[in-house]
Amino acid sequence: MKGLIGKKIGMTHIYDEQGLMIPVTVVQVGPCRVTAVRTKDRDGYSALQLGFGTRKPKNVSKAVRTHVAAAGYSEHVPERIRELRLAEDPEQSVGDVLGADIFEADEFVDVTGVTKGRGFQGVVRRYKFGGGRASHGGGWTRRGGSIGMCVNPGKIYKGRKMPGQMGNVQRTSQNLRIVQVRQENNLLLIKGAVPGANGRFVMVRKAKKK
Amino acid sequence: MNAIIDKINKEQLKEQVPEFAIGDTVKVHVTIREGDKERVQMFTGTVIARSGHDINEMFTVRRMAYGLGVERVFPVHSPRIVDVEVIRRGDVSRAKLYYLRDRQGKDARVREKLRGAK
């Protein structure tokens, strides 16, 4: 298992060696600095704690500042700190810097991010309900219709699709192919779309199912 | 636009973009793959639209094939577009020649540009 914290830059398209146009999302991964190491012996599980981005030291608590200072952060502190769960105890130690070069082109990754928030939405937009008829005496154009049965079962089943908050939840896109790795500025060009708005943080991990 | 995206896009651009205008009759040289063989195929027709800029720039070529209108949209900067050869300059006063779609036969022609043609 390997992974990095990154920032979604945006989308564009590039041409591959066959001249085909491929839609890609540009993700800036790293440099990520290891801020802590979790081992099975001491913590009961294996993980790497990674730091990414920059933040002014005055804007974080002293506890965070001291914690990351041990990993070599002096001028600034990381904007994001996340743990990456591993199957085995990590080889890296605190202070190591990881970059885009841990990935290769044509590798598959899972990308986790927080999707764009769409606010409180009705069932037509949120769940692609058909709604009622617009003409011929419709009367219930964008409403959900019946939500259940009668006296039997006498309740609404849990998980019933109804209006509510749409988006702004964590989601993972699986099995996305890395088209290109640009080590010089830690960029990954990943085929297809990635959850979230441009500039938001994402976690790029090696694909679980490939 | 974001500076990083901009830089990636710039790398994809062709240094020499073939020169052609709306209304021109052009021969587009397109590489196509058949199995593992690559060859260049021609598509001849009238340029009826050109849209977008930089890496997103596309142009539409319309031709009549066996009595049916066929339109193909090509990306200007695609490496598969080897060349765009201008056969005839067209004299038009529209940026988009979508009106050609509604015309047939002799009406669906574009006047040739005789003066000022390069």
Short mmCIF file of C-alpha atoms in Angstrom, two decimals:
data_model
loop_
_atom_site.label_atom_id
_atom_site.label_comp_id
_atom_site.label_asym_id
_atom_site.label_seq_id
_atom_site.Cartn_x
_atom_site.Cartn_y
_atom_site.Cartn_z
CA MET A 1 0.00 0.00 0.00
CA LYS A 2 1.28 3.39 -0.88
CA GLY A 3 -0.36 6.75 -1.07
CA LEU A 4 0.01 10.49 -0.74
CA ILE A 5 -1.99 13.54 0.15
CA GLY A 6 -2.61 15.81 -2.82
CA LYS A 7 -4.48 18.78 -4.10
CA LYS A 8 -6.76 18.71 -7.10
CA ILE A 9 -5.52 21.31 -9.54
CA GLY A 10 -8.05 20.89 -12.34
CA MET A 11 -8.85 19.04 -15.51
CA THR A 12 -7.56 19.20 -19.06
CA HIS A 13 -6.78 16.72 -21.78
CA ILE A 14 -3.57 15.41 -23.28
CA TYR A 15 -2.68 13.35 -26.32
CA ASP A 16 -1.11 9.94 -25.81
CA GLU A 17 1.51 8.34 -28.05
CA GLN A 18 -1.22 7.07 -30.36
CA GLY A 19 -2.57 10.58 -30.74
CA LEU A 20 -5.73 9.86 -28.79
CA MET A 21 -7.16 12.62 -26.65
CA ILE A 22 -7.35 11.56 -23.01
CA PRO A 23 -9.20 13.56 -20.36
CA VAL A 24 -7.04 13.95 -17.27
CA THR A 25 -7.26 15.43 -13.81
CA VAL A 26 -4.09 17.11 -12.61
CA VAL A 27 -3.35 16.35 -8.96
CA GLN A 28 -0.43 17.80 -7.09
CA VAL A 29 0.75 15.11 -4.70
CA GLY A 30 3.39 15.96 -2.22
CA PRO A 31 5.94 16.75 -1.22
CA CYS A 32 4.57 14.86 1.76
CA ARG A 33 6.65 14.62 4.88
CA VAL A 34 6.27 11.73 7.28
CA THR A 35 5.22 13.26 10.58
CA ALA A 36 4.71 10.05 12.55
CA VAL A 37 4.98 6.31 12.14
CA ARG A 38 2.52 3.84 13.60
CA THR A 39 3.72 0.30 14.17
CA LYS A 40 1.90 -2.85 15.15
CA ASP A 41 4.03 -3.26 18.27
CA ARG A 42 3.43 0.16 19.69
CA ASP A 43 0.10 1.25 18.23
CA GLY A 44 -1.58 -1.97 17.25
CA TYR A 45 -1.73 -1.06 13.56
CA SER A 46 0.58 0.09 10.80
CA ALA A 47 0.32 3.50 9.27
CA LEU A 48 2.21 6.54 8.08
CA GLN A 49 1.16 9.97 9.18
CA LEU A 50 1.80 12.40 6.34
CA GLY A 51 1.84 16.17 6.20
CA PHE A 52 1.08 18.18 3.07
CA GLY A 53 0.90 21.85 2.14
CA THR A 54 1.95 24.95 4.02
CA ARG A 55 0.41 26.94 6.82
CA LYS A 56 1.70 29.71 9.02
CA PRO A 57 2.95 28.34 12.37
CA LYS A 58 1.03 31.04 14.27
CA ASN A 59 -2.24 29.61 12.94
CA VAL A 60 -1.92 26.19 14.54
CA SER A 61 -1.79 25.10 18.11
CA LYS A 62 1.50 24.61 19.88
CA ALA A 63 0.80 20.91 20.16
CA VAL A 64 0.68 20.54 16.37
CA ARG A 65 3.69 22.81 15.92
CA THR A 66 5.85 20.79 18.27
CA HIS A 67 4.65 17.53 16.80
CA VAL A 68 5.58 18.46 13.23
CA ALA A 69 8.80 20.19 14.27
CA ALA A 70 10.10 16.77 15.19
CA ALA A 71 9.58 15.76 11.56
CA GLY A 72 11.65 18.68 10.30
CA TYR A 73 9.03 21.37 9.71
CA SER A 74 10.61 24.65 10.77
CA GLU A 75 9.54 27.57 8.50
CA HIS A 76 5.93 26.47 8.15
CA VAL A 77 3.59 23.73 9.27
CA PRO A 78 1.60 21.35 7.03
CA GLU A 79 -1.90 22.35 6.05
CA ARG A 80 -3.16 18.80 6.13
CA ILE A 81 -2.08 15.86 8.26
CA ARG A 82 -3.51 12.48 7.41
CA GLU A 83 -2.78 8.89 8.24
CA LEU A 84 -2.27 6.29 5.57
CA ARG A 85 -3.09 2.79 6.76
CA LEU A 86 -0.63 0.12 5.68
CA ALA A 87 -0.68 -3.66 5.75
CA GLU A 88 2.87 -3.90 7.08
CA ASP A 89 4.96 -1.64 9.27
CA PRO A 90 6.38 1.19 7.13
CA GLU A 91 9.99 1.34 6.02
CA GLN A 92 10.03 5.12 6.14
CA SER A 93 10.92 7.01 9.27
CA VAL A 94 9.81 10.37 10.63
CA GLY A 95 11.08 13.26 8.52
CA ASP A 96 11.24 11.39 5.20
CA VAL A 97 9.84 13.25 2.22
CA LEU A 98 7.68 11.43 -0.34
CA GLY A 99 6.85 12.74 -3.78
CA ALA A 100 5.04 11.83 -6.96
CA ASP A 101 7.88 9.47 -7.94
CA ILE A 102 6.46 6.69 -5.74
CA PHE A 103 3.87 6.26 -8.49
CA GLU A 104 4.47 5.19 -12.06
CA ALA A 105 2.59 5.82 -15.27
CA ASP A 106 -0.07 3.18 -16.09
CA GLU A 107 -0.51 2.33 -12.43
CA PHE A 108 -4.04 2.29 -11.05
CA VAL A 109 -5.03 4.40 -8.06
CA ASP A 110 -8.03 5.15 -5.87
CA VAL A 111 -8.66 8.82 -5.17
CA THR A 112 -10.58 9.90 -2.08
CA GLY A 113 -11.95 13.38 -1.74
CA VAL A 114 -14.89 15.43 -0.56
CA THR A 115 -17.39 15.95 -3.35
CA LYS A 116 -18.70 19.35 -4.37
CA GLY A 117 -21.54 20.46 -2.11
CA ARG A 118 -24.84 20.97 -3.89
CA GLY A 119 -26.87 22.06 -0.86
CA PHE A 120 -30.39 20.88 -0.05
CA GLN A 121 -31.75 19.28 -3.20
CA GLY A 122 -35.00 17.63 -4.15
CA VAL A 123 -35.37 14.04 -5.27
CA VAL A 124 -35.31 14.81 -8.99
CA ARG A 125 -31.78 16.22 -8.84
CA ARG A 126 -30.56 14.16 -5.93
CA TYR A 127 -31.76 10.71 -6.98
CA LYS A 128 -32.81 11.20 -10.60
CA PHE A 129 -36.50 10.63 -9.83
CA GLY A 130 -38.79 11.16 -12.76
CA GLY A 131 -41.27 13.43 -11.02
CA GLY A 132 -44.76 13.99 -12.29
CA ARG A 133 -46.04 15.24 -15.63
CA ALA A 134 -45.50 18.86 -16.53
CA SER A 135 -48.67 19.09 -18.60
CA HIS A 136 -52.00 17.28 -18.93
CA GLY A 137 -53.04 18.35 -15.46
CA GLY A 138 -49.83 17.14 -13.81
CA GLY A 139 -50.11 18.72 -10.40
CA TRP A 140 -46.93 17.27 -8.85
CA THR A 141 -44.07 18.16 -11.19
CA ARG A 142 -40.85 17.70 -9.17
CA ARG A 143 -42.18 15.83 -6.17
CA GLY A 144 -41.25 12.35 -5.07
CA GLY A 145 -44.68 10.73 -5.02
CA SER A 146 -45.61 8.04 -2.53
CA ILE A 147 -43.05 7.16 0.11
CA GLY A 148 -44.56 3.98 1.39
CA MET A 149 -47.52 1.64 1.78
CA CYS A 150 -50.57 1.64 4.05
CA VAL A 151 -51.35 0.23 7.51
CA ASN A 152 -49.16 -2.70 6.67
CA PRO A 153 -46.20 -2.14 7.26
CA GLY A 154 -47.41 1.14 8.80
CA LYS A 155 -44.01 2.80 8.68
CA ILE A 156 -41.58 4.25 6.19
CA TYR A 157 -38.65 1.98 5.46
CA LYS A 158 -35.25 3.24 6.47
CA GLY A 159 -33.11 4.51 3.64
CA ARG A 160 -36.12 5.94 1.78
CA LYS A 161 -34.84 8.41 -0.82
CA MET A 162 -36.05 11.87 0.09
CA PRO A 163 -34.87 15.47 -0.39
CA GLY A 164 -31.84 16.56 1.59
CA GLN A 165 -28.20 17.59 1.52
CA MET A 166 -26.48 16.53 -1.68
CA GLY A 167 -22.73 16.40 -2.06
CA ASN A 168 -20.07 17.56 0.39
CA VAL A 169 -19.47 13.97 1.49
CA GLN A 170 -16.33 11.87 1.25
CA ARG A 171 -16.23 9.65 -1.80
CA THR A 172 -13.62 7.45 -3.46
CA SER A 173 -13.15 6.97 -7.18
CA GLN A 174 -11.58 3.60 -7.75
CA ASN A 175 -9.29 2.19 -10.40
CA LEU A 176 -8.21 5.39 -12.11
CA ARG A 177 -5.21 5.06 -14.39
CA ILE A 178 -2.21 7.33 -14.00
CA VAL A 179 -1.44 8.67 -17.45
CA GLN A 180 1.67 10.61 -16.59
CA VAL A 181 3.90 11.33 -13.61
CA ARG A 182 5.71 14.64 -13.51
CA GLN A 183 8.29 14.43 -10.81
CA GLU A 184 9.67 17.95 -11.09
CA ASN A 185 6.56 19.55 -9.59
CA ASN A 186 5.00 16.42 -8.07
CA LEU A 187 2.11 16.17 -10.49
CA LEU A 188 0.01 13.16 -11.34
CA LEU A 189 -2.13 13.17 -14.45
CA ILE A 190 -4.98 10.79 -13.69
CA LYS A 191 -7.40 9.68 -16.36
CA GLY A 192 -10.95 10.80 -15.76
CA ALA A 193 -12.54 12.79 -12.99
CA VAL A 194 -11.71 12.92 -9.30
CA PRO A 195 -14.11 13.85 -6.46
CA GLY A 196 -14.22 17.45 -5.29
CA ALA A 197 -13.71 20.97 -6.50
CA ASN A 198 -10.44 22.33 -7.81
CA GLY A 199 -8.05 23.19 -4.99
CA ARG A 200 -9.49 20.68 -2.57
CA PHE A 201 -7.47 18.02 -0.85
CA VAL A 202 -7.55 14.45 -2.03
CA MET A 203 -5.90 11.24 -0.93
CA VAL A 204 -4.29 9.22 -3.71
CA ARG A 205 -3.76 5.56 -2.86
CA LYS A 206 -2.69 2.53 -4.82
CA ALA A 207 -5.81 0.85 -6.22
CA LYS A 208 -7.33 -1.64 -3.83
CA LYS A 209 -8.94 -3.84 -6.46
CA LYS A 210 -6.26 -3.98 -9.18
CA MET B 1 -6.72 29.53 -15.68
CA ASN B 2 -4.42 27.75 -13.33
CA ALA B 3 -0.73 28.19 -14.17
CA ILE B 4 0.04 24.47 -13.91
CA ILE B 5 -2.80 23.48 -16.22
CA ASP B 6 -1.78 26.23 -18.58
CA LYS B 7 1.74 24.88 -18.78
CA ILE B 8 0.53 21.33 -19.50
CA ASN B 9 -1.75 22.66 -22.24
CA LYS B 10 1.02 24.73 -23.83
CA GLU B 11 3.19 21.63 -24.20
CA GLN B 12 0.51 19.98 -26.31
CA LEU B 13 0.17 22.80 -28.80
CA LYS B 14 1.54 22.48 -32.30
CA GLU B 15 4.24 24.96 -33.22
CA GLN B 16 2.92 25.38 -36.72
CA VAL B 17 -0.82 25.48 -37.05
CA PRO B 18 -1.93 25.02 -40.64
CA GLU B 19 -3.57 28.15 -41.98
CA PHE B 20 -7.15 27.94 -43.18
CA ALA B 21 -10.31 29.93 -42.75
CA ILE B 22 -14.06 29.42 -42.57
CA GLY B 23 -15.48 28.59 -45.99
CA ASP B 24 -12.27 27.10 -47.33
CA THR B 25 -12.40 23.76 -49.05
CA VAL B 26 -9.73 21.71 -47.33
CA LYS B 27 -8.15 18.29 -47.46
CA VAL B 28 -7.49 17.08 -43.92
CA HIS B 29 -4.73 14.49 -43.58
CA VAL B 30 -5.68 12.22 -40.67
CA THR B 31 -3.66 9.26 -39.43
CA ILE B 32 -5.77 6.24 -38.71
CA ARG B 33 -4.81 2.90 -37.25
CA GLU B 34 -5.89 -0.35 -38.79
CA GLY B 35 -4.68 -3.15 -36.57
CA ASP B 36 -1.05 -2.17 -36.02
CA LYS B 37 -0.68 -0.37 -39.33
CA GLU B 38 -0.89 3.37 -39.54
CA ARG B 39 -1.88 5.22 -42.63
CA VAL B 40 -2.98 8.68 -43.65
CA GLN B 41 -6.57 9.17 -44.72
CA MET B 42 -7.98 12.24 -46.42
CA PHE B 43 -11.18 14.02 -45.56
CA THR B 44 -12.13 16.70 -48.07
CA GLY B 45 -14.84 19.25 -47.45
CA THR B 46 -15.78 22.78 -46.45
CA VAL B 47 -14.74 24.26 -43.14
CA ILE B 48 -18.01 25.40 -41.59
CA ALA B 49 -16.95 26.22 -38.05
CA ARG B 50 -13.97 26.82 -35.89
CA SER B 51 -14.33 27.12 -32.14
CA GLY B 52 -12.35 27.20 -28.93
CA HIS B 53 -8.78 28.25 -28.49
CA ASP B 54 -5.43 26.74 -27.60
CA ILE B 55 -5.77 23.07 -26.81
CA ASN B 56 -9.54 23.17 -27.12
CA GLU B 57 -9.57 24.55 -30.63
CA MET B 58 -11.72 22.47 -32.98
CA PHE B 59 -12.85 22.84 -36.56
CA THR B 60 -15.76 21.25 -38.36
CA VAL B 61 -15.49 20.03 -41.95
CA ARG B 62 -18.62 19.24 -43.94
CA ARG B 63 -18.81 17.25 -47.13
CA MET B 64 -21.43 15.48 -49.18
CA ALA B 65 -20.89 11.75 -49.41
CA TYR B 66 -23.26 9.67 -51.52
CA GLY B 67 -25.97 12.29 -51.18
CA LEU B 68 -25.64 12.52 -47.42
CA GLY B 69 -24.06 15.39 -45.53
CA VAL B 70 -21.14 14.22 -43.36
CA GLU B 71 -19.52 16.42 -40.77
CA ARG B 72 -16.37 15.69 -38.86
CA VAL B 73 -14.97 17.70 -35.98
CA PHE B 74 -11.19 17.74 -35.67
CA PRO B 75 -9.02 19.10 -32.87
CA VAL B 76 -6.58 21.56 -34.42
CA HIS B 77 -3.71 20.47 -32.19
CA SER B 78 -4.21 16.71 -32.41
CA PRO B 79 -1.08 14.86 -33.50
CA ARG B 80 -3.33 12.75 -35.71
CA ILE B 81 -4.04 15.74 -37.90
CA VAL B 82 -0.92 15.71 -40.04
CA ASP B 83 -1.85 18.51 -42.39
CA VAL B 84 -4.73 20.67 -43.51
CA GLU B 85 -4.34 21.46 -47.20
CA VAL B 86 -6.37 24.34 -48.60
CA ILE B 87 -7.75 23.47 -52.02
CA ARG B 88 -9.92 26.53 -52.51
CA ARG B 89 -10.40 29.75 -50.56
CA GLY B 90 -13.98 30.55 -49.71
CA ASP B 91 -15.54 34.00 -49.63
CA VAL B 92 -18.02 34.09 -46.77
CA SER B 93 -19.37 36.66 -44.37
CA ARG B 94 -20.25 34.35 -41.48
CA ALA B 95 -18.06 32.76 -38.82
CA LYS B 96 -20.27 29.67 -38.76
CA LEU B 97 -21.70 28.24 -41.96
CA TYR B 98 -24.46 26.18 -40.38
CA TYR B 99 -26.87 27.47 -43.04
CA LEU B 100 -25.20 25.09 -45.50
CA ARG B 101 -26.90 22.23 -43.67
CA ASP B 102 -30.29 23.39 -44.85
CA ARG B 103 -29.24 23.77 -48.47
CA GLN B 104 -28.81 21.26 -51.20
CA GLY B 105 -27.08 21.04 -54.55
CA LYS B 106 -26.00 24.29 -56.11
CA ASP B 107 -27.25 26.39 -53.19
CA ALA B 108 -24.91 24.61 -50.83
CA ARG B 109 -21.81 26.07 -52.44
CA VAL B 110 -19.44 28.72 -51.12
CA ARG B 111 -18.24 31.49 -53.43
CA GLU B 112 -14.52 31.38 -54.19
CA LYS B 113 -12.34 34.13 -52.82
CA LEU B 114 -10.41 35.51 -55.75
CA ARG B 115 -9.06 38.77 -54.41
CA GLY B 116 -6.76 38.88 -51.45
CA ALA B 117 -6.29 35.13 -51.57
CA LYS B 118 -2.94 34.11 -50.27
#
